Amino acid sequence: MNDSIQRYNKVAIILHLVVGVLIFAMLGLGWYMSELPKDLPKVPSIDLFNLGLYSLQFSEPMSPRSFYFNLHKSLGVTVLALILLRLFWRLTHEAPDFPATMQAWEQKLADVTHKALYLMMLAVPATGAVMAAFSKYGIVWFGVRLVEGLNNEGLREAFKEAHEVAASVLVALIVLHVVAAIKHKVVDKDDVLQRMSLR
Ligand code: HEM
């Protein structure tokens, strides 16, 4: 491997990996749980995602929908904190320059996409948290109550809409980001992927 290339620093690389994996998990979990029926009975344990791999025992019976919603909110608050840390790290540490082989328009598009990704990575969990705060349940982070529910159905509904639209925009940006990464590897054959990889 070429050691002379300019890389992102280790913390930036690890945060990129961890936040990326968690966002994929959160998108999947969000769509999965939204499809769960509201009238399922409370159960003493749950087979995680019905995969037959891991059965989770509850201390008291709970509906599967409540369980997955609470998991989504708890993980979501954690992801929001990690994204804020990632943004802070990005603003306080210089990113490597784009390779000189990239056209001016490609550099501009990459720059705009990266800024839009940061914006939507914040907007998605932020709208989710505000929606949850306006619901009657509030936010409980892995068993610790963070926010009491304000029980305002109109505002909950508005932020639910915003959360769904923001998640769809984030997905579109992620697709563009991944397609660009593949182009760098397959077409341009430059070292852009290596700059963000753990060796
Ligand atoms: C990066 C973080 C997050 C991602 C990627 C994400 C993604 C999603 C997605 C894809 C959905 C399904 C939307 C649909 O039905 O089209 C969803 C639903 C939901 N999210 Fe998030 N979310 C995130 C963070 C959060 C946070 C921080 C909270 C609250 C603390 C939250 C609360 C909810 C709730 C309550 C729903 C269900 C809405 C309903 O059907 O009533 N989300 N999320």
PDB file of C-alpha atoms and ligand atoms in Angstrom:
ATOM      1  CA  MET A   1       0.000   0.000   0.000  1.00  0.00           C
ATOM      2  CA  ASN A   2       1.220   3.519  -0.837  1.00  0.00           C
ATOM      3  CA  ASP A   3       2.263   5.291   2.399  1.00  0.00           C
ATOM      4  CA  SER A   4       2.838   8.683   0.799  1.00  0.00           C
ATOM      5  CA  ILE A   5      -0.885   9.430   0.367  1.00  0.00           C
ATOM      6  CA  GLN A   6      -2.604  12.087   2.469  1.00  0.00           C
ATOM      7  CA  ARG A   7      -5.094  10.423   4.845  1.00  0.00           C
ATOM      8  CA  TYR A   8      -7.806  11.450   7.248  1.00  0.00           C
ATOM      9  CA  ASN A   9      -6.665  11.056  10.872  1.00  0.00           C
ATOM     10  CA  LYS A  10      -7.524   7.873  12.832  1.00  0.00           C
ATOM     11  CA  VAL A  11     -10.323   9.461  14.896  1.00  0.00           C
ATOM     12  CA  ALA A  12     -12.029  10.776  11.721  1.00  0.00           C
ATOM     13  CA  ILE A  13     -11.728   7.329  10.086  1.00  0.00           C
ATOM     14  CA  ILE A  14     -13.184   5.489  13.117  1.00  0.00           C
ATOM     15  CA  LEU A  15     -16.048   8.008  13.513  1.00  0.00           C
ATOM     16  CA  HIS A  16     -16.837   7.718   9.773  1.00  0.00           C
ATOM     17  CA  LEU A  17     -17.036   3.917  10.098  1.00  0.00           C
ATOM     18  CA  VAL A  18     -19.031   3.781  13.351  1.00  0.00           C
ATOM     19  CA  VAL A  19     -21.517   6.534  12.381  1.00  0.00           C
ATOM     20  CA  GLY A  20     -21.932   4.982   8.894  1.00  0.00           C
ATOM     21  CA  VAL A  21     -22.753   1.523  10.306  1.00  0.00           C
ATOM     22  CA  LEU A  22     -25.144   3.010  12.907  1.00  0.00           C
ATOM     23  CA  ILE A  23     -26.971   5.113  10.281  1.00  0.00           C
ATOM     24  CA  PHE A  24     -27.533   2.009   8.120  1.00  0.00           C
ATOM     25  CA  ALA A  25     -28.827   0.143  11.204  1.00  0.00           C
ATOM     26  CA  MET A  26     -31.089   3.086  12.152  1.00  0.00           C
ATOM     27  CA  LEU A  27     -32.605   3.328   8.653  1.00  0.00           C
ATOM     28  CA  GLY A  28     -33.360  -0.407   8.652  1.00  0.00           C
ATOM     29  CA  LEU A  29     -34.723  -0.318  12.209  1.00  0.00           C
ATOM     30  CA  GLY A  30     -36.846   2.787  11.461  1.00  0.00           C
ATOM     31  CA  TRP A  31     -38.549   1.196   8.465  1.00  0.00           C
ATOM     32  CA  TYR A  32     -38.877  -2.201  10.197  1.00  0.00           C
ATOM     33  CA  MET A  33     -40.531  -0.863  13.370  1.00  0.00           C
ATOM     34  CA  SER A  34     -42.894   1.525  11.527  1.00  0.00           C
ATOM     35  CA  GLU A  35     -44.448  -1.517   9.806  1.00  0.00           C
ATOM     36  CA  LEU A  36     -45.144  -3.336  13.102  1.00  0.00           C
ATOM     37  CA  PRO A  37     -48.860  -3.514  14.012  1.00  0.00           C
ATOM     38  CA  LYS A  38     -49.950  -1.307  16.939  1.00  0.00           C
ATOM     39  CA  ASP A  39     -52.222  -3.983  18.451  1.00  0.00           C
ATOM     40  CA  LEU A  40     -49.644  -6.749  19.130  1.00  0.00           C
ATOM     41  CA  PRO A  41     -49.979  -8.128  22.687  1.00  0.00           C
ATOM     42  CA  LYS A  42     -47.278  -7.548  25.310  1.00  0.00           C
ATOM     43  CA  VAL A  43     -44.751 -10.404  25.453  1.00  0.00           C
ATOM     44  CA  PRO A  44     -42.204 -11.479  28.112  1.00  0.00           C
ATOM     45  CA  SER A  45     -39.383 -11.919  25.554  1.00  0.00           C
ATOM     46  CA  ILE A  46     -38.626 -11.186  21.929  1.00  0.00           C
ATOM     47  CA  ASP A  47     -36.786 -12.957  19.120  1.00  0.00           C
ATOM     48  CA  LEU A  48     -34.613 -10.097  17.827  1.00  0.00           C
ATOM     49  CA  PHE A  49     -35.838  -9.137  14.317  1.00  0.00           C
ATOM     50  CA  ASN A  50     -37.446 -12.616  14.069  1.00  0.00           C
ATOM     51  CA  LEU A  51     -34.116 -14.028  12.892  1.00  0.00           C
ATOM     52  CA  GLY A  52     -34.043 -16.971  15.313  1.00  0.00           C
ATOM     53  CA  LEU A  53     -30.545 -15.869  16.404  1.00  0.00           C
ATOM     54  CA  TYR A  54     -31.064 -14.098  19.722  1.00  0.00           C
ATOM     55  CA  SER A  55     -33.957 -14.065  22.189  1.00  0.00           C
ATOM     56  CA  LEU A  56     -34.153 -11.111  24.569  1.00  0.00           C
ATOM     57  CA  GLN A  57     -35.913 -11.453  27.976  1.00  0.00           C
ATOM     58  CA  PHE A  58     -37.761  -8.369  29.310  1.00  0.00           C
ATOM     59  CA  SER A  59     -37.981  -7.540  33.031  1.00  0.00           C
ATOM     60  CA  GLU A  60     -41.722  -6.904  32.453  1.00  0.00           C
ATOM     61  CA  PRO A  61     -43.926  -7.738  29.428  1.00  0.00           C
ATOM     62  CA  MET A  62     -43.720  -5.231  26.572  1.00  0.00           C
ATOM     63  CA  SER A  63     -45.212  -4.856  23.094  1.00  0.00           C
ATOM     64  CA  PRO A  64     -42.673  -5.514  20.282  1.00  0.00           C
ATOM     65  CA  ARG A  65     -43.501  -2.074  18.821  1.00  0.00           C
ATOM     66  CA  SER A  66     -42.599  -0.308  22.124  1.00  0.00           C
ATOM     67  CA  PHE A  67     -39.385  -2.312  22.365  1.00  0.00           C
ATOM     68  CA  TYR A  68     -38.175  -1.433  18.856  1.00  0.00           C
ATOM     69  CA  PHE A  69     -39.300   2.221  19.155  1.00  0.00           C
ATOM     70  CA  ASN A  70     -37.352   2.566  22.429  1.00  0.00           C
ATOM     71  CA  LEU A  71     -34.300   0.890  20.864  1.00  0.00           C
ATOM     72  CA  HIS A  72     -34.513   3.253  17.859  1.00  0.00           C
ATOM     73  CA  LYS A  73     -34.767   6.308  20.121  1.00  0.00           C
ATOM     74  CA  SER A  74     -31.907   5.166  22.392  1.00  0.00           C
ATOM     75  CA  LEU A  75     -29.588   4.356  19.482  1.00  0.00           C
ATOM     76  CA  GLY A  76     -30.715   7.552  17.701  1.00  0.00           C
ATOM     77  CA  VAL A  77     -29.723   9.788  20.629  1.00  0.00           C
ATOM     78  CA  THR A  78     -26.358   7.971  20.740  1.00  0.00           C
ATOM     79  CA  VAL A  79     -25.871   8.511  16.980  1.00  0.00           C
ATOM     80  CA  LEU A  80     -26.774  12.207  17.352  1.00  0.00           C
ATOM     81  CA  ALA A  81     -24.064  12.604  20.030  1.00  0.00           C
ATOM     82  CA  LEU A  82     -21.520  10.791  17.811  1.00  0.00           C
ATOM     83  CA  ILE A  83     -22.474  12.969  14.802  1.00  0.00           C
ATOM     84  CA  LEU A  84     -21.983  16.135  16.889  1.00  0.00           C
ATOM     85  CA  LEU A  85     -18.570  14.773  17.932  1.00  0.00           C
ATOM     86  CA  ARG A  86     -17.803  13.989  14.277  1.00  0.00           C
ATOM     87  CA  LEU A  87     -18.786  17.495  13.173  1.00  0.00           C
ATOM     88  CA  PHE A  88     -16.688  19.041  15.959  1.00  0.00           C
ATOM     89  CA  TRP A  89     -13.721  16.879  14.917  1.00  0.00           C
ATOM     90  CA  ARG A  90     -14.147  17.837  11.244  1.00  0.00           C
ATOM     91  CA  LEU A  91     -14.306  21.558  12.082  1.00  0.00           C
ATOM     92  CA  THR A  92     -11.210  21.420  14.272  1.00  0.00           C
ATOM     93  CA  HIS A  93      -9.054  19.155  12.040  1.00  0.00           C
ATOM     94  CA  GLU A  94      -7.998  19.838   8.462  1.00  0.00           C
ATOM     95  CA  ALA A  95      -9.236  17.261   5.907  1.00  0.00           C
ATOM     96  CA  PRO A  96      -6.728  16.155   3.242  1.00  0.00           C
ATOM     97  CA  ASP A  97      -6.933  18.051  -0.071  1.00  0.00           C
ATOM     98  CA  PHE A  98      -8.798  16.414  -2.951  1.00  0.00           C
ATOM     99  CA  PRO A  99      -6.428  14.650  -5.382  1.00  0.00           C
ATOM    100  CA  ALA A 100      -5.163  17.061  -8.082  1.00  0.00           C
ATOM    101  CA  THR A 101      -6.468  14.594 -10.688  1.00  0.00           C
ATOM    102  CA  MET A 102     -10.084  15.492  -9.743  1.00  0.00           C
ATOM    103  CA  GLN A 103     -11.783  18.003 -12.065  1.00  0.00           C
ATOM    104  CA  ALA A 104     -12.898  21.332 -10.515  1.00  0.00           C
ATOM    105  CA  TRP A 105     -16.595  20.357 -10.877  1.00  0.00           C
ATOM    106  CA  GLU A 106     -15.940  16.995  -9.183  1.00  0.00           C
ATOM    107  CA  GLN A 107     -14.262  18.744  -6.241  1.00  0.00           C
ATOM    108  CA  LYS A 108     -17.191  21.202  -5.977  1.00  0.00           C
ATOM    109  CA  LEU A 109     -19.763  18.361  -6.113  1.00  0.00           C
ATOM    110  CA  ALA A 110     -17.848  16.349  -3.474  1.00  0.00           C
ATOM    111  CA  ASP A 111     -17.619  19.412  -1.218  1.00  0.00           C
ATOM    112  CA  VAL A 112     -21.345  20.237  -1.539  1.00  0.00           C
ATOM    113  CA  THR A 113     -22.334  16.554  -1.005  1.00  0.00           C
ATOM    114  CA  HIS A 114     -20.163  16.274   2.124  1.00  0.00           C
ATOM    115  CA  LYS A 115     -21.709  19.459   3.587  1.00  0.00           C
ATOM    116  CA  ALA A 116     -25.229  18.219   2.729  1.00  0.00           C
ATOM    117  CA  LEU A 117     -24.413  14.845   4.359  1.00  0.00           C
ATOM    118  CA  TYR A 118     -23.400  16.585   7.601  1.00  0.00           C
ATOM    119  CA  LEU A 119     -26.570  18.710   7.479  1.00  0.00           C
ATOM    120  CA  MET A 120     -28.874  15.726   6.949  1.00  0.00           C
ATOM    121  CA  MET A 121     -26.971  13.530   9.448  1.00  0.00           C
ATOM    122  CA  LEU A 122     -27.926  16.203  12.007  1.00  0.00           C
ATOM    123  CA  ALA A 123     -31.439  16.889  10.663  1.00  0.00           C
ATOM    124  CA  VAL A 124     -32.567  13.229  10.748  1.00  0.00           C
ATOM    125  CA  PRO A 125     -31.889  12.488  14.446  1.00  0.00           C
ATOM    126  CA  ALA A 126     -32.792  16.070  15.485  1.00  0.00           C
ATOM    127  CA  THR A 127     -36.271  15.853  13.876  1.00  0.00           C
ATOM    128  CA  GLY A 128     -36.668  12.358  15.385  1.00  0.00           C
ATOM    129  CA  ALA A 129     -35.811  13.657  18.863  1.00  0.00           C
ATOM    130  CA  VAL A 130     -38.191  16.641  18.572  1.00  0.00           C
ATOM    131  CA  MET A 131     -40.970  14.328  17.296  1.00  0.00           C
ATOM    132  CA  ALA A 132     -40.405  11.977  20.242  1.00  0.00           C
ATOM    133  CA  ALA A 133     -40.413  14.933  22.677  1.00  0.00           C
ATOM    134  CA  PHE A 134     -43.831  16.036  21.328  1.00  0.00           C
ATOM    135  CA  SER A 135     -45.249  12.495  21.669  1.00  0.00           C
ATOM    136  CA  LYS A 136     -46.846  11.295  24.897  1.00  0.00           C
ATOM    137  CA  TYR A 137     -43.917   8.932  25.550  1.00  0.00           C
ATOM    138  CA  GLY A 138     -40.946  11.348  25.483  1.00  0.00           C
ATOM    139  CA  ILE A 139     -37.391   9.986  25.244  1.00  0.00           C
ATOM    140  CA  VAL A 140     -35.921   7.240  27.445  1.00  0.00           C
ATOM    141  CA  TRP A 141     -32.254   6.521  26.653  1.00  0.00           C
ATOM    142  CA  PHE A 142     -31.478   2.864  27.498  1.00  0.00           C
ATOM    143  CA  GLY A 143     -33.705   3.092  30.603  1.00  0.00           C
ATOM    144  CA  VAL A 144     -32.730   6.664  31.619  1.00  0.00           C
ATOM    145  CA  ARG A 145     -35.508   9.224  31.134  1.00  0.00           C
ATOM    146  CA  LEU A 146     -34.129  12.200  29.195  1.00  0.00           C
ATOM    147  CA  VAL A 147     -37.298  14.027  28.088  1.00  0.00           C
ATOM    148  CA  GLU A 148     -40.890  13.939  29.389  1.00  0.00           C
ATOM    149  CA  GLY A 149     -43.482  13.582  26.597  1.00  0.00           C
ATOM    150  CA  LEU A 150     -45.213  16.913  25.787  1.00  0.00           C
ATOM    151  CA  ASN A 151     -48.199  15.103  24.240  1.00  0.00           C
ATOM    152  CA  ASN A 152     -48.790  17.569  21.373  1.00  0.00           C
ATOM    153  CA  GLU A 153     -50.245  15.480  18.528  1.00  0.00           C
ATOM    154  CA  GLY A 154     -50.130  18.268  15.887  1.00  0.00           C
ATOM    155  CA  LEU A 155     -46.422  19.026  16.372  1.00  0.00           C
ATOM    156  CA  ARG A 156     -45.554  15.320  16.744  1.00  0.00           C
ATOM    157  CA  GLU A 157     -47.210  14.669  13.363  1.00  0.00           C
ATOM    158  CA  ALA A 158     -45.366  17.623  11.726  1.00  0.00           C
ATOM    159  CA  PHE A 159     -41.947  16.447  12.974  1.00  0.00           C
ATOM    160  CA  LYS A 160     -42.782  12.837  12.037  1.00  0.00           C
ATOM    161  CA  GLU A 161     -43.289  14.057   8.452  1.00  0.00           C
ATOM    162  CA  ALA A 162     -40.017  16.037   8.644  1.00  0.00           C
ATOM    163  CA  HIS A 163     -38.163  12.969  10.034  1.00  0.00           C
ATOM    164  CA  GLU A 164     -39.390  10.763   7.163  1.00  0.00           C
ATOM    165  CA  VAL A 165     -38.549  13.322   4.456  1.00  0.00           C
ATOM    166  CA  ALA A 166     -35.118  14.012   6.016  1.00  0.00           C
ATOM    167  CA  ALA A 167     -34.388  10.239   6.160  1.00  0.00           C
ATOM    168  CA  SER A 168     -35.267   9.910   2.436  1.00  0.00           C
ATOM    169  CA  VAL A 169     -32.994  12.866   1.505  1.00  0.00           C
ATOM    170  CA  LEU A 170     -30.208  11.294   3.601  1.00  0.00           C
ATOM    171  CA  VAL A 171     -30.633   7.986   1.732  1.00  0.00           C
ATOM    172  CA  ALA A 172     -30.355   9.822  -1.637  1.00  0.00           C
ATOM    173  CA  LEU A 173     -27.143  11.550  -0.479  1.00  0.00           C
ATOM    174  CA  ILE A 174     -25.684   8.253   0.809  1.00  0.00           C
ATOM    175  CA  VAL A 175     -26.381   6.633  -2.596  1.00  0.00           C
ATOM    176  CA  LEU A 176     -24.568   9.518  -4.370  1.00  0.00           C
ATOM    177  CA  HIS A 177     -21.680   9.242  -1.867  1.00  0.00           C
ATOM    178  CA  VAL A 178     -21.308   5.467  -2.383  1.00  0.00           C
ATOM    179  CA  VAL A 179     -21.571   5.725  -6.193  1.00  0.00           C
ATOM    180  CA  ALA A 180     -18.819   8.384  -6.134  1.00  0.00           C
ATOM    181  CA  ALA A 181     -16.632   6.166  -3.921  1.00  0.00           C
ATOM    182  CA  ILE A 182     -17.053   3.249  -6.374  1.00  0.00           C
ATOM    183  CA  LYS A 183     -16.207   5.562  -9.309  1.00  0.00           C
ATOM    184  CA  HIS A 184     -12.966   6.604  -7.563  1.00  0.00           C
ATOM    185  CA  LYS A 185     -12.019   2.949  -7.055  1.00  0.00           C
ATOM    186  CA  VAL A 186     -13.148   1.452 -10.380  1.00  0.00           C
ATOM    187  CA  VAL A 187     -12.966   4.288 -12.940  1.00  0.00           C
ATOM    188  CA  ASP A 188     -10.452   6.840 -11.611  1.00  0.00           C
ATOM    189  CA  LYS A 189      -8.339   4.222  -9.770  1.00  0.00           C
ATOM    190  CA  ASP A 190      -7.091   6.915  -7.350  1.00  0.00           C
ATOM    191  CA  ASP A 191      -6.390   6.691  -3.581  1.00  0.00           C
ATOM    192  CA  VAL A 192      -9.570   8.423  -2.335  1.00  0.00           C
ATOM    193  CA  LEU A 193     -10.917   5.245  -0.650  1.00  0.00           C
ATOM    194  CA  GLN A 194      -7.612   4.536   1.077  1.00  0.00           C
ATOM    195  CA  ARG A 195      -7.664   8.011   2.658  1.00  0.00           C
ATOM    196  CA  MET A 196     -10.735   6.967   4.709  1.00  0.00           C
ATOM    197  CA  SER A 197      -9.695   3.312   5.380  1.00  0.00           C
ATOM    198  CA  LEU A 198      -8.116   1.748   8.453  1.00  0.00           C
ATOM    199  CA  ARG A 199      -4.931  -0.028   7.428  1.00  0.00           C
TER     200      ARG A 199
HETATM  201  C1  HEM B   1     -29.382   8.857  12.345  1.00  0.00           C
HETATM  202  C2  HEM B   1     -30.421   8.676  13.122  1.00  0.00           C
HETATM  203  C3  HEM B   1     -31.782   8.242  12.669  1.00  0.00           C
HETATM  204  C4  HEM B   1     -32.183   7.634  11.499  1.00  0.00           C
HETATM  205  C5  HEM B   1     -31.312   7.261  10.293  1.00  0.00           C
HETATM  206  C6  HEM B   1     -33.615   7.419  11.596  1.00  0.00           C
HETATM  207  C7  HEM B   1     -34.390   6.828  10.614  1.00  0.00           C
HETATM  208  C8  HEM B   1     -35.754   6.577  10.709  1.00  0.00           C
HETATM  209  C9  HEM B   1     -36.570   5.992   9.683  1.00  0.00           C
HETATM  210  C10 HEM B   1     -36.078   5.538   8.312  1.00  0.00           C
HETATM  211  C11 HEM B   1     -37.835   5.907  10.155  1.00  0.00           C
HETATM  212  C12 HEM B   1     -39.062   5.354   9.404  1.00  0.00           C
HETATM  213  C13 HEM B   1     -39.741   6.521   8.699  1.00  0.00           C
HETATM  214  C14 HEM B   1     -40.852   6.050   7.774  1.00  0.00           C
HETATM  215  O1  HEM B   1     -41.761   5.389   8.251  1.00  0.00           O
HETATM  216  O2  HEM B   1     -40.747   6.362   6.574  1.00  0.00           O
HETATM  217  C15 HEM B   1     -37.850   6.422  11.501  1.00  0.00           C
HETATM  218  C16 HEM B   1     -38.965   6.483  12.332  1.00  0.00           C
HETATM  219  C17 HEM B   1     -38.951   6.978  13.634  1.00  0.00           C
HETATM  220  N1  HEM B   1     -37.879   7.562  14.296  1.00  0.00           N
HETATM  221 FE1  HEM B   1     -36.002   7.741  13.553  1.00  0.00          FE
HETATM  222  N2  HEM B   1     -34.056   7.880  12.820  1.00  0.00           N
HETATM  223  C18 HEM B   1     -32.977   8.396  13.495  1.00  0.00           C
HETATM  224  C19 HEM B   1     -32.992   8.976  14.758  1.00  0.00           C
HETATM  225  C20 HEM B   1     -34.098   9.066  15.594  1.00  0.00           C
HETATM  226  C21 HEM B   1     -34.110   9.657  16.923  1.00  0.00           C
HETATM  227  C22 HEM B   1     -32.904  10.313  17.605  1.00  0.00           C
HETATM  228  C23 HEM B   1     -35.372   9.517  17.414  1.00  0.00           C
HETATM  229  C24 HEM B   1     -35.933   9.919  18.759  1.00  0.00           C
HETATM  230  C25 HEM B   1     -35.218  10.138  19.833  1.00  0.00           C
HETATM  231  C26 HEM B   1     -36.168   8.858  16.400  1.00  0.00           C
HETATM  232  C27 HEM B   1     -37.501   8.533  16.527  1.00  0.00           C
HETATM  233  C28 HEM B   1     -38.277   7.904  15.569  1.00  0.00           C
HETATM  234  C29 HEM B   1     -39.670   7.519  15.751  1.00  0.00           C
HETATM  235  C30 HEM B   1     -40.505   7.698  17.034  1.00  0.00           C
HETATM  236  C31 HEM B   1     -40.091   6.949  14.545  1.00  0.00           C
HETATM  237  C32 HEM B   1     -41.481   6.347  14.223  1.00  0.00           C
HETATM  238  C33 HEM B   1     -42.436   7.383  13.755  1.00  0.00           C
HETATM  239  C34 HEM B   1     -43.826   6.761  13.745  1.00  0.00           C
HETATM  240  O3  HEM B   1     -44.065   5.886  12.898  1.00  0.00           O
HETATM  241  O4  HEM B   1     -44.610   7.169  14.591  1.00  0.00           O
HETATM  242  N3  HEM B   1     -35.372   8.610  15.306  1.00  0.00           N
HETATM  243  N4  HEM B   1     -36.569   6.842  11.808  1.00  0.00           N
END
